[in-house]
Short mmCIF file of N, CA and C in Angstrom, two decimals:
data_model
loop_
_atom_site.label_atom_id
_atom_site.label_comp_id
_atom_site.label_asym_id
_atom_site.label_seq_id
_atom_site.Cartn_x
_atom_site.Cartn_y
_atom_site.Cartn_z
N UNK A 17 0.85 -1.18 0.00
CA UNK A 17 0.00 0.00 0.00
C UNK A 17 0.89 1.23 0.00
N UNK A 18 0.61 2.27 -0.90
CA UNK A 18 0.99 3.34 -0.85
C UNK A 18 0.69 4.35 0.25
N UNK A 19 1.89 5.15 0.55
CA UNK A 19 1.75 6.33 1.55
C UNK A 19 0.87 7.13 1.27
N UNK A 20 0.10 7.79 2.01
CA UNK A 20 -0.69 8.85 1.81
C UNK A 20 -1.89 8.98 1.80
N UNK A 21 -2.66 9.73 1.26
CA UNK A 21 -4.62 9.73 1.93
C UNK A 21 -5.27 9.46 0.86
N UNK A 22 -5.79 8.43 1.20
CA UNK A 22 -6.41 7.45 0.00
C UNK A 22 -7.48 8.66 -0.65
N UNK A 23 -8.30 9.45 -0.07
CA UNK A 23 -9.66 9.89 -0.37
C UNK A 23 -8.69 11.54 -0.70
N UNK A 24 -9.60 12.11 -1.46
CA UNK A 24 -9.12 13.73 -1.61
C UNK A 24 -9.95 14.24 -1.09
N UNK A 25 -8.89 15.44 -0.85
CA UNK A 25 -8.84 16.23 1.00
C UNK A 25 -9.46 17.96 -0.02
N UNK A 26 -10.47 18.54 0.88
CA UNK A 26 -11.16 19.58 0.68
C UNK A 26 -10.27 20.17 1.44
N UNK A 27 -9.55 21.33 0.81
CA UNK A 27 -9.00 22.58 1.17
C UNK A 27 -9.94 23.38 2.72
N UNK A 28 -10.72 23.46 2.03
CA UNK A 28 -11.70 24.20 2.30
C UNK A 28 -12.04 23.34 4.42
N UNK A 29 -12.02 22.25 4.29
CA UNK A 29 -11.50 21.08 5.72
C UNK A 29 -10.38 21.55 6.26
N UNK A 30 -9.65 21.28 5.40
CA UNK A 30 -8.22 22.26 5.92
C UNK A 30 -8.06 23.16 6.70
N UNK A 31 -8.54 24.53 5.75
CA UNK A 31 -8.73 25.76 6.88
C UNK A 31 -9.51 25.35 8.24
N UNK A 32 -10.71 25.24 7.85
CA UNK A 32 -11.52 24.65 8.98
C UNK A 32 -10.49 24.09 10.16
N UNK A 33 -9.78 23.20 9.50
CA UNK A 33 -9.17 21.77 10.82
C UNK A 33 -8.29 22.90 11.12
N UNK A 34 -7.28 24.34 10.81
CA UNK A 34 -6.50 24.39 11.26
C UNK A 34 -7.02 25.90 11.94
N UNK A 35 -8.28 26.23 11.59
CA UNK A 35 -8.61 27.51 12.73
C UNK A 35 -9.00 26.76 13.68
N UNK A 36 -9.44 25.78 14.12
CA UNK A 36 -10.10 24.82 15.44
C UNK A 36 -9.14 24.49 16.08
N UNK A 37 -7.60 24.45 15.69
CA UNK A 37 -6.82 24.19 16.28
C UNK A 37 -5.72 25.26 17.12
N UNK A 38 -5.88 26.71 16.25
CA UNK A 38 -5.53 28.24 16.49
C UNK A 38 -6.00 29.18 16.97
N UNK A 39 -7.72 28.46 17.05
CA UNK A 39 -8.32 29.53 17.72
C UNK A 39 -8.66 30.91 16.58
N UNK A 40 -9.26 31.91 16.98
CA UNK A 40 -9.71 32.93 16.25
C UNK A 40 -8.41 33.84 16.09
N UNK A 41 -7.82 35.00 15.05
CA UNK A 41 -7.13 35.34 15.23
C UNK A 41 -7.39 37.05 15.63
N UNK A 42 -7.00 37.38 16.65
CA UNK A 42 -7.33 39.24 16.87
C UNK A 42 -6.11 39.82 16.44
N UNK A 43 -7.04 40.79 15.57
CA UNK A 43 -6.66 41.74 15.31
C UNK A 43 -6.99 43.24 16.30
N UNK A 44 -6.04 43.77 16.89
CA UNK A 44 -6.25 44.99 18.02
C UNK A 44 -5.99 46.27 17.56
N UNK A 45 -6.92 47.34 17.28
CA UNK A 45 -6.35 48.07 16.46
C UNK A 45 -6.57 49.38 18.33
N UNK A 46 -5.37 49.88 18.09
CA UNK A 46 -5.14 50.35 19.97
C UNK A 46 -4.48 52.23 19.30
N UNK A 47 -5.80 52.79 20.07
CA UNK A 47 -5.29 54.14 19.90
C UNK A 47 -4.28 54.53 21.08
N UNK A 48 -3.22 55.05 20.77
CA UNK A 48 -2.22 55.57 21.73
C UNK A 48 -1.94 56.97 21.85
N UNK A 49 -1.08 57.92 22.65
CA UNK A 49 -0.56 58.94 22.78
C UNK A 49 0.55 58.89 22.04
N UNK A 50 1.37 59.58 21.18
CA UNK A 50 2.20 59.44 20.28
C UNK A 50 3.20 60.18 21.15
N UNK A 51 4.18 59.32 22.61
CA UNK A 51 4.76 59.45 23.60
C UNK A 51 6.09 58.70 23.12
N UNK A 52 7.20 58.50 23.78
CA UNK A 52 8.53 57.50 23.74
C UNK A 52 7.74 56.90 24.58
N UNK A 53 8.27 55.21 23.63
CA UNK A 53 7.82 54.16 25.20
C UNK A 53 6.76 53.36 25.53
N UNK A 54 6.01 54.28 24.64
CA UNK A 54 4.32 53.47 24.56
C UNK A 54 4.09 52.15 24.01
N UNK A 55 4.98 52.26 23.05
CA UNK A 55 5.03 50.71 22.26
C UNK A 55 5.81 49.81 23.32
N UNK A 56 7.06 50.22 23.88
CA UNK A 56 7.65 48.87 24.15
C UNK A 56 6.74 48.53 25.52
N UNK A 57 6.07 49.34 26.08
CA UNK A 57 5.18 49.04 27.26
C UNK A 57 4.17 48.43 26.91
N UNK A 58 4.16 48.80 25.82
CA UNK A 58 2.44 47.37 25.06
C UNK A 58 2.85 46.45 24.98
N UNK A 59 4.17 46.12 24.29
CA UNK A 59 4.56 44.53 23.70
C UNK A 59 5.27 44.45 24.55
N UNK A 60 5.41 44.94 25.83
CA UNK A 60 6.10 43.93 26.83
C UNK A 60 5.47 43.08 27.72
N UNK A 61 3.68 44.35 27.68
CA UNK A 61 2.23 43.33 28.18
C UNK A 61 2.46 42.24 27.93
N UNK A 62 2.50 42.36 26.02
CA UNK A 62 2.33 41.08 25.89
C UNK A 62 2.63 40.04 26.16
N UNK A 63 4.07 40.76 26.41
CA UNK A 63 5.35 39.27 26.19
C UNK A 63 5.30 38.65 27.77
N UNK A 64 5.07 39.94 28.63
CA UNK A 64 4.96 38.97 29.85
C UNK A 64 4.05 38.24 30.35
N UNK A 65 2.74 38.21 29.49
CA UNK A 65 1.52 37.25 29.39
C UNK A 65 1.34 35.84 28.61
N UNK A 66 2.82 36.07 28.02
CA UNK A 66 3.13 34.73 27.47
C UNK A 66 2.78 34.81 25.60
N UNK A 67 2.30 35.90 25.09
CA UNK A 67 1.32 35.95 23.57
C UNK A 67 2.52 36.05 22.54
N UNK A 68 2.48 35.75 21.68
CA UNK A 68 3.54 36.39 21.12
C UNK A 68 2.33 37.16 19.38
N UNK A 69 3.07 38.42 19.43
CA UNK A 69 2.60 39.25 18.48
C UNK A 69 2.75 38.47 17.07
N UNK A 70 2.03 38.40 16.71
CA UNK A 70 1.69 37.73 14.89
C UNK A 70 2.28 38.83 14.05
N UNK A 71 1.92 40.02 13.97
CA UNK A 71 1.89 41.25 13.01
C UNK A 71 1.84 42.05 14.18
N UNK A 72 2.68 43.27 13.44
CA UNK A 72 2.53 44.32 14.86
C UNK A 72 2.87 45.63 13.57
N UNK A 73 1.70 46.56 13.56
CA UNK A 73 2.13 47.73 12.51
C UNK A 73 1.80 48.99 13.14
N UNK A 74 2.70 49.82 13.37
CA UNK A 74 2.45 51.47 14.23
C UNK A 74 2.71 52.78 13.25
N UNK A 75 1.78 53.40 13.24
CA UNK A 75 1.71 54.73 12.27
C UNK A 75 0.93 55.71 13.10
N UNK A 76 0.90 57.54 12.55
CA UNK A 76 0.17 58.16 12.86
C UNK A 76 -1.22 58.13 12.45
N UNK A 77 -1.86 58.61 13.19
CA UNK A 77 -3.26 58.73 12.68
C UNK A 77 -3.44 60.19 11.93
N UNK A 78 -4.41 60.88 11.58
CA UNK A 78 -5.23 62.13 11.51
C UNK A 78 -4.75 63.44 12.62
N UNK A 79 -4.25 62.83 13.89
CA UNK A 79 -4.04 63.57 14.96
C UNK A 79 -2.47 63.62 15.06
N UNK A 80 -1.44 64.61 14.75
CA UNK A 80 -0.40 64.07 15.27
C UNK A 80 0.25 63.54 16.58
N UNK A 81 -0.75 64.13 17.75
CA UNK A 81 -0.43 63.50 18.80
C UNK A 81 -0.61 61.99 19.39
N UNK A 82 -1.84 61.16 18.28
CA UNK A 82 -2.46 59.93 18.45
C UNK A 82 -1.62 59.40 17.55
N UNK A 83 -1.25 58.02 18.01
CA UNK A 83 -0.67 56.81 16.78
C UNK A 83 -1.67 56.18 16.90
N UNK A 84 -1.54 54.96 15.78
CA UNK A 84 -2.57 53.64 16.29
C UNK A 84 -1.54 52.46 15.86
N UNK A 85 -1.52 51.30 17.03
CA UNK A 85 -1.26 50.51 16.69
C UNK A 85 -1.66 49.12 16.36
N UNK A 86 -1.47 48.42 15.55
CA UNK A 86 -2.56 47.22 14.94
C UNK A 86 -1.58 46.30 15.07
N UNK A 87 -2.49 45.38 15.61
CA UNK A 87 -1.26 43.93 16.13
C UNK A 87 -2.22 43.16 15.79
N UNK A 88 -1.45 41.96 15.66
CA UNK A 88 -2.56 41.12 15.88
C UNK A 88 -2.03 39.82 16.29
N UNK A 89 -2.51 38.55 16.85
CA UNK A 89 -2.35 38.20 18.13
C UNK A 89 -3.49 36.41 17.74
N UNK A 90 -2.80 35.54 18.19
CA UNK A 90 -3.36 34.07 18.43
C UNK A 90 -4.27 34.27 19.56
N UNK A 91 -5.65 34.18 19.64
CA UNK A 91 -6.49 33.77 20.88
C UNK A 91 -6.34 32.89 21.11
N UNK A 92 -5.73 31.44 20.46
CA UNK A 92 -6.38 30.01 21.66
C UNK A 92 -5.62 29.70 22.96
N UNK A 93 -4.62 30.37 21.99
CA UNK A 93 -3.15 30.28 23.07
C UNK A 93 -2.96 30.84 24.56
N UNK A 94 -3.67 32.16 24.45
CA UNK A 94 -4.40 32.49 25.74
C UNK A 94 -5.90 33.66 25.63
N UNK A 95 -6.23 33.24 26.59
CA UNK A 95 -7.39 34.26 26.60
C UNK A 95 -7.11 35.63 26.52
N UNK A 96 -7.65 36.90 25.35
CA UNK A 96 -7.30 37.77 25.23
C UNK A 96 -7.97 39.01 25.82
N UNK A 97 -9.12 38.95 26.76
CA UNK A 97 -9.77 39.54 27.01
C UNK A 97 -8.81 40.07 28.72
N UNK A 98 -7.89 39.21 29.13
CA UNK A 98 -7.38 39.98 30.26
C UNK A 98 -6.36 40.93 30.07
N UNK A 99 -5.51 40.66 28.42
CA UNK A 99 -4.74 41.28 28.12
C UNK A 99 -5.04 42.80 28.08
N UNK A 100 -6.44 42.74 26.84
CA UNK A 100 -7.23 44.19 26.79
C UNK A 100 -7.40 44.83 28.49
N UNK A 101 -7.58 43.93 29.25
CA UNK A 101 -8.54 45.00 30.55
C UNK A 101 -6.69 45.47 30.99
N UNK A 102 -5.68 45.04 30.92
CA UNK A 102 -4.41 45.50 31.22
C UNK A 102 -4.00 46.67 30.53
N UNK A 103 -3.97 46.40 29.04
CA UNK A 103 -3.93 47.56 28.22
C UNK A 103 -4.84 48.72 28.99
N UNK A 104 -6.17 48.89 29.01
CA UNK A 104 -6.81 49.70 29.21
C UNK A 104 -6.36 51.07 30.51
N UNK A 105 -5.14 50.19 31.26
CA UNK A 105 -4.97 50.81 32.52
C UNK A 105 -3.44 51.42 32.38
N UNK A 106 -2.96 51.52 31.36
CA UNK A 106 -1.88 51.73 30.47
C UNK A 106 -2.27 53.42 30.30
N UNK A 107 -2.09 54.25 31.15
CA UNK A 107 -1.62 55.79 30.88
C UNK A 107 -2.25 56.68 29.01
N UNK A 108 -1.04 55.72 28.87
CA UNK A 108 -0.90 56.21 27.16
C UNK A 108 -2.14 55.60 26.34
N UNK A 109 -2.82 54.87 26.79
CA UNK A 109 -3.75 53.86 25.42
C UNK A 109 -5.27 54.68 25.88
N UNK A 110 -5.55 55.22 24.63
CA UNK A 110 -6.81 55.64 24.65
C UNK A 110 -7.71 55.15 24.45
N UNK A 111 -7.75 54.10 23.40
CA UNK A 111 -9.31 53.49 22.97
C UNK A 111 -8.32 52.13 22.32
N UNK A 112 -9.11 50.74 23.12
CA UNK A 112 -8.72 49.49 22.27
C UNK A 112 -9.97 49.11 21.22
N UNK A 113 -9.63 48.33 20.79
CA UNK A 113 -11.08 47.19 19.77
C UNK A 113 -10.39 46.35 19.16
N UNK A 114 -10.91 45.32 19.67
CA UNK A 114 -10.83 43.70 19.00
C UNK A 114 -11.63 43.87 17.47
N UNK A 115 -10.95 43.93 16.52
CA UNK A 115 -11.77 44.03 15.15
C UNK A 115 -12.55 42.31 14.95
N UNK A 116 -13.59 42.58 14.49
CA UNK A 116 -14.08 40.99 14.41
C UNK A 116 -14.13 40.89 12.91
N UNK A 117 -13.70 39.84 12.42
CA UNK A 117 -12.86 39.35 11.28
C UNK A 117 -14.44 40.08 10.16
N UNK A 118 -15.33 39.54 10.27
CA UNK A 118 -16.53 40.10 9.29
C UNK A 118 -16.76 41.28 9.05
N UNK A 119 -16.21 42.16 10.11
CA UNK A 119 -16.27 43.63 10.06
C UNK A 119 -15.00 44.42 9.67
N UNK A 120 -13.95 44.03 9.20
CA UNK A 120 -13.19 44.65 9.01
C UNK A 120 -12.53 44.10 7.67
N UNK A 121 -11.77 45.42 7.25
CA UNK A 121 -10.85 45.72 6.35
C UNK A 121 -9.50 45.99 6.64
N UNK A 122 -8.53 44.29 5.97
CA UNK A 122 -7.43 44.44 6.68
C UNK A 122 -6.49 43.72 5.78
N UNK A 123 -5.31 44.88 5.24
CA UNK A 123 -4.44 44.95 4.25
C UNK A 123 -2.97 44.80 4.75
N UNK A 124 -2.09 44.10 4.22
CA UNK A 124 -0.77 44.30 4.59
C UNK A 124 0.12 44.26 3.36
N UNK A 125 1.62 45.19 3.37
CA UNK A 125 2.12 44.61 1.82
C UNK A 125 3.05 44.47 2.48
N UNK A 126 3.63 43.80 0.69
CA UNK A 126 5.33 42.86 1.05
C UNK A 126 5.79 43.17 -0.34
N UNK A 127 7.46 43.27 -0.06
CA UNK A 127 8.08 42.84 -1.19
C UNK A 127 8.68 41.94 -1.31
N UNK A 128 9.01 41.80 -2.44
CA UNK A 128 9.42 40.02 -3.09
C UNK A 128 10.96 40.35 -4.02
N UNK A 129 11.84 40.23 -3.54
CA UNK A 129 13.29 40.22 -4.57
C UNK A 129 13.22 38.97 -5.03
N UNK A 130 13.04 38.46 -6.20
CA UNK A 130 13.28 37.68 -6.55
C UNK A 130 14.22 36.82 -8.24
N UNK A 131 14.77 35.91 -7.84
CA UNK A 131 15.94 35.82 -9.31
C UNK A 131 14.92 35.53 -10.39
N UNK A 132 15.37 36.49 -11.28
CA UNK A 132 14.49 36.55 -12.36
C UNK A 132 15.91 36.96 -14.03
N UNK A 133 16.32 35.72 -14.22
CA UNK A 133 16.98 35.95 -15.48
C UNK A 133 15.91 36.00 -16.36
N UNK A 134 15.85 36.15 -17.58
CA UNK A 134 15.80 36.75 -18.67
C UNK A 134 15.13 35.33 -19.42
N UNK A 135 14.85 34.10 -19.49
CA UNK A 135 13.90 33.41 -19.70
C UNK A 135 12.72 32.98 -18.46
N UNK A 136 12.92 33.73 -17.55
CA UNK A 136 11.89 33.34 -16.60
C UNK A 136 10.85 34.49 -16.46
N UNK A 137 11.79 36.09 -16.50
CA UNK A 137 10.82 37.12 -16.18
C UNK A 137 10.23 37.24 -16.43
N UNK A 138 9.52 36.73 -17.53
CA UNK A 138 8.41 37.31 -18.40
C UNK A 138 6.84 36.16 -17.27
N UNK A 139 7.09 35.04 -17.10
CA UNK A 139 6.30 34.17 -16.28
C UNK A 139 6.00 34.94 -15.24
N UNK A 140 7.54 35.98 -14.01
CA UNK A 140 7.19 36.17 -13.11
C UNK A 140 6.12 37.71 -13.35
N UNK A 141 6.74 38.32 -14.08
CA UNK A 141 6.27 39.55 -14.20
C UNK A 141 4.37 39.24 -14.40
N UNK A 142 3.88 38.11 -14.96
CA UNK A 142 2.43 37.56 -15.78
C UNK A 142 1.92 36.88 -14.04
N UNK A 143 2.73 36.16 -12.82
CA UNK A 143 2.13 36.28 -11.56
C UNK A 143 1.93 37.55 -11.19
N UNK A 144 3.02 38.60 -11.26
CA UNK A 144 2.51 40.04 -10.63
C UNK A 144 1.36 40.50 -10.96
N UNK A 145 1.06 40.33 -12.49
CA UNK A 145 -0.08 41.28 -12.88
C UNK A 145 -1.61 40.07 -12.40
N UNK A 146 -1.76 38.99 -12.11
CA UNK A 146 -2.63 38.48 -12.18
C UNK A 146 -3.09 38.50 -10.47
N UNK A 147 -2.04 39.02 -9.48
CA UNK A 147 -1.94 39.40 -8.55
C UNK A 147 -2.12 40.53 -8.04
N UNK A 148 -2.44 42.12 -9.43
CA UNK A 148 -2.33 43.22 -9.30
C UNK A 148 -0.89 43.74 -8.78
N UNK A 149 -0.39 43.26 -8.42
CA UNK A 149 1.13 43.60 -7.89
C UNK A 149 1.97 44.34 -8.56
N UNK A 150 3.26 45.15 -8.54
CA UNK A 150 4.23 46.18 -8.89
C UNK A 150 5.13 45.75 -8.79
N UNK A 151 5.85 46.08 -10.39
CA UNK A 151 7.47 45.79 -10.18
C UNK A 151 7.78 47.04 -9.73
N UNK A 152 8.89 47.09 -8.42
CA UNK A 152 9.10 48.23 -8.37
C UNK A 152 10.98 48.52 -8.42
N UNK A 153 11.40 47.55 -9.12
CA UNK A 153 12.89 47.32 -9.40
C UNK A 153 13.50 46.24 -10.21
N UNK A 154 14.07 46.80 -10.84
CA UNK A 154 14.56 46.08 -11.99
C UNK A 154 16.13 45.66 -12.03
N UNK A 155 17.23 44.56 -12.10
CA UNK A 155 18.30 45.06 -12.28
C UNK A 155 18.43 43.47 -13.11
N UNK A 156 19.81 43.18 -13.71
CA UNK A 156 19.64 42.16 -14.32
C UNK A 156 19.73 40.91 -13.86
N UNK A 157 19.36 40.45 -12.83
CA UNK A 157 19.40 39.34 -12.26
C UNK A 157 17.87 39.37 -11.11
N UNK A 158 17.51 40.00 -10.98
CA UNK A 158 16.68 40.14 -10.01
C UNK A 158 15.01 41.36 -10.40
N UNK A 159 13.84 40.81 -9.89
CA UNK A 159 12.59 42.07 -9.79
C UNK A 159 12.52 42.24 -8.44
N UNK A 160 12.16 42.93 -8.20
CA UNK A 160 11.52 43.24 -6.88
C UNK A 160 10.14 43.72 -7.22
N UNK A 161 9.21 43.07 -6.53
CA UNK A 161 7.43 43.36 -6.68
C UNK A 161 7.20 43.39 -5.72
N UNK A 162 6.00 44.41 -5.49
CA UNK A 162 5.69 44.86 -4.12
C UNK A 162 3.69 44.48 -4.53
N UNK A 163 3.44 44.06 -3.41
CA UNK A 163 2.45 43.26 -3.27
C UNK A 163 1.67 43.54 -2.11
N UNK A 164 0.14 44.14 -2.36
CA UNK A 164 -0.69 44.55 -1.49
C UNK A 164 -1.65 44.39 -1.22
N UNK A 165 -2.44 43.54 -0.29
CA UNK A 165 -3.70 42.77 0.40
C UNK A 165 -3.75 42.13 1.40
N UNK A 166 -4.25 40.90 1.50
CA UNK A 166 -5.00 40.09 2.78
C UNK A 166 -3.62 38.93 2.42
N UNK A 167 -3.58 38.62 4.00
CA UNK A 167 -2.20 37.72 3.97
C UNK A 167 -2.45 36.89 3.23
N UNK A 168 -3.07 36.40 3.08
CA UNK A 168 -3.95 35.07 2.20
C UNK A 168 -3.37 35.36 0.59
N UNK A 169 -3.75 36.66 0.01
CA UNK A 169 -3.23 36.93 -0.76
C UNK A 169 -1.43 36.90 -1.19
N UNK A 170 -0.83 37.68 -0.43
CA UNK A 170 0.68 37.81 -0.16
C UNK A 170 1.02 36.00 0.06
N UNK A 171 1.05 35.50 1.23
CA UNK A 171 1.30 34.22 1.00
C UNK A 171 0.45 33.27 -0.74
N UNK A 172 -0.06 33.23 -1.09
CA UNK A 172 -0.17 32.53 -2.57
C UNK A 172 0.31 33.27 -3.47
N UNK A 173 1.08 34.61 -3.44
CA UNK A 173 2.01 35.07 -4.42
C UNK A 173 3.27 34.27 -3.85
N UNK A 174 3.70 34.41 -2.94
CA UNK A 174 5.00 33.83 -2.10
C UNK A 174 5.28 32.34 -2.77
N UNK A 175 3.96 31.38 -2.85
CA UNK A 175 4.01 29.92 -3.15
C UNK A 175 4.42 29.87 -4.37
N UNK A 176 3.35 30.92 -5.71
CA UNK A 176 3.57 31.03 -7.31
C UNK A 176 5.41 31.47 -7.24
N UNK A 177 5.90 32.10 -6.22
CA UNK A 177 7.17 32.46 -7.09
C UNK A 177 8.33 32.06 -6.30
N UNK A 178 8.10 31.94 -5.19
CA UNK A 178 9.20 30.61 -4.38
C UNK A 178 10.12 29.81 -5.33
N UNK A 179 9.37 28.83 -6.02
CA UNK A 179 10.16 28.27 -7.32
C UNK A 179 10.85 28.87 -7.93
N UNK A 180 11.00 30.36 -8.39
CA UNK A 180 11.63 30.86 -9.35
C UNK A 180 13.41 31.60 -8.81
N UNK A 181 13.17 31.16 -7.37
CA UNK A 181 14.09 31.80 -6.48
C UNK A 181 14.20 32.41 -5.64
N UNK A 182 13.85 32.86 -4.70
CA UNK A 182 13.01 33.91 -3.63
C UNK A 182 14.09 34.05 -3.14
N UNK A 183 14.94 35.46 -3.50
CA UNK A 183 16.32 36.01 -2.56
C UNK A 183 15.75 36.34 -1.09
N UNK A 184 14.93 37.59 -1.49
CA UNK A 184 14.39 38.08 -0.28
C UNK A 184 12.77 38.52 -0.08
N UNK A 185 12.57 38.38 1.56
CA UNK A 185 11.30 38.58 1.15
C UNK A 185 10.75 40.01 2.38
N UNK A 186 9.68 40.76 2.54
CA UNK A 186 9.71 41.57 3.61
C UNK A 186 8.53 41.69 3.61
N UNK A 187 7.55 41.58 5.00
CA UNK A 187 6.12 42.14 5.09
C UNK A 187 6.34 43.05 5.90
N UNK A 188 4.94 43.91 5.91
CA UNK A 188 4.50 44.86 6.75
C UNK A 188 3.65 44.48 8.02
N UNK A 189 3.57 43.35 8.11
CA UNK A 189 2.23 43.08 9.13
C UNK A 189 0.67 44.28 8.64
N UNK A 190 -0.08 43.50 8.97
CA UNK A 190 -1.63 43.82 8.78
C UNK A 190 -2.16 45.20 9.47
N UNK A 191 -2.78 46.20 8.94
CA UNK A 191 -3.27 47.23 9.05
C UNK A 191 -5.14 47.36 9.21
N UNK A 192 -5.50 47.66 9.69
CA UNK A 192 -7.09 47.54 9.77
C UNK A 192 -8.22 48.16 10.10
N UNK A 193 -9.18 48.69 9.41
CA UNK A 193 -10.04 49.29 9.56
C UNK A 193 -11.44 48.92 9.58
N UNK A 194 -11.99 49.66 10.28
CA UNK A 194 -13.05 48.90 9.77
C UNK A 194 -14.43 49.32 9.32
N UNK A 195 -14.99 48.21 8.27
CA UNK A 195 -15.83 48.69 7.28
C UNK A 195 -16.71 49.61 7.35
N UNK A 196 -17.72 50.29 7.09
CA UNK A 196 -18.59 51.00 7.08
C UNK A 196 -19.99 50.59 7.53
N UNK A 197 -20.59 51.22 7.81
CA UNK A 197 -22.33 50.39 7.97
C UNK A 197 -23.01 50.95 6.92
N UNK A 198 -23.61 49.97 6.59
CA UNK A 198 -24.29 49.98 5.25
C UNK A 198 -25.29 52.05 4.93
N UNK A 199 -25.38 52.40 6.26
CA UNK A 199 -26.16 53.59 5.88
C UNK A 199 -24.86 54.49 6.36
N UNK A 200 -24.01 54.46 6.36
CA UNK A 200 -22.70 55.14 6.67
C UNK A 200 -22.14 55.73 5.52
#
């Protein structure tokens, strides 16, 4: 008898079997005082609660005195609701929210250096565009494409061009907003 799973396996089971096993994933999008210090006092919450940060992305907001920072974070691993009531007592943090995955809009980009001689580029350059993606460097051995969406997205560009050589690779971690209400 041959190795392997006699019956074919639904993708779609897959995900399933491996969020039941990860738990939900939060995304925290955490308004701050745009202070020294504020960050490493958040992610040291974390770290001394045992979590470890998935994505962690910090920018200004609208306000120059407000940043926001968007992390995001494994629930099964521990309960995240004591983390938030800790945050909350944190000086600097003005407003938290657990984004819930249906309600939000949440983008991250990456670039991709990858070896691209001169009978291959033309293949890689035909993943970028079917990906919407940007070359944003050219030299003769190498593209660099910069690539912008849902990790889901970024990882199945990563898989299409892995094969072709993948020098280097760089994300941003996930950014997030969230959607509108329909009379909004």
């Amino acid at each position: 008898m041959e190795a392997g799973t006699p019956d074919l396996i639904n993708l779609d089971d897959l995900d399933a079997a491996a969020g039941a096993l990860t738990g939900r994933k939060h995304v925290l999008s955490i308004l701050v005082e745009n202070r020294p210090g504020v960050l490493a006092r958040i992610a040291g919450l974390f770290s001394r609660r045992g979590f470890n940060i998935d994505t962690l992305a910090v920018g200004p907001t609208d306000d120059p005195e407000i940043s926001r920072i968007t992390l995001t974070v494994d629930g099964a691993v521990h309960p995240i609701d004591q983390v938030t009531k800790q945050l909350h007592k944190l000086i600097n943090v003005i407003k938290i929210r657990d984004m819930e995955p249906g309600e939000t809009i949440a983008r991250e980009m990456a670039l991709f250096k990858v070896s691209a001689p001169i009978e291959s580029r033309a293949e890689i350059m035909q993943f970028a565009e079917i990906f919407r993606a940007k070359i944003v460097d050219v030299s003769r051995r190498s593209l660099t494409v910069e690539v912008t969406g849902s990790a889901d997205k970024i990882e199945a560009f990563e898989r299409m061009i892995r094969p072709h050589g993948l020098i280097e690779m760089v994300r941003t971690g996930e950014v997030a907003i969230a959607r509108s209400k329909p009379d909004n």
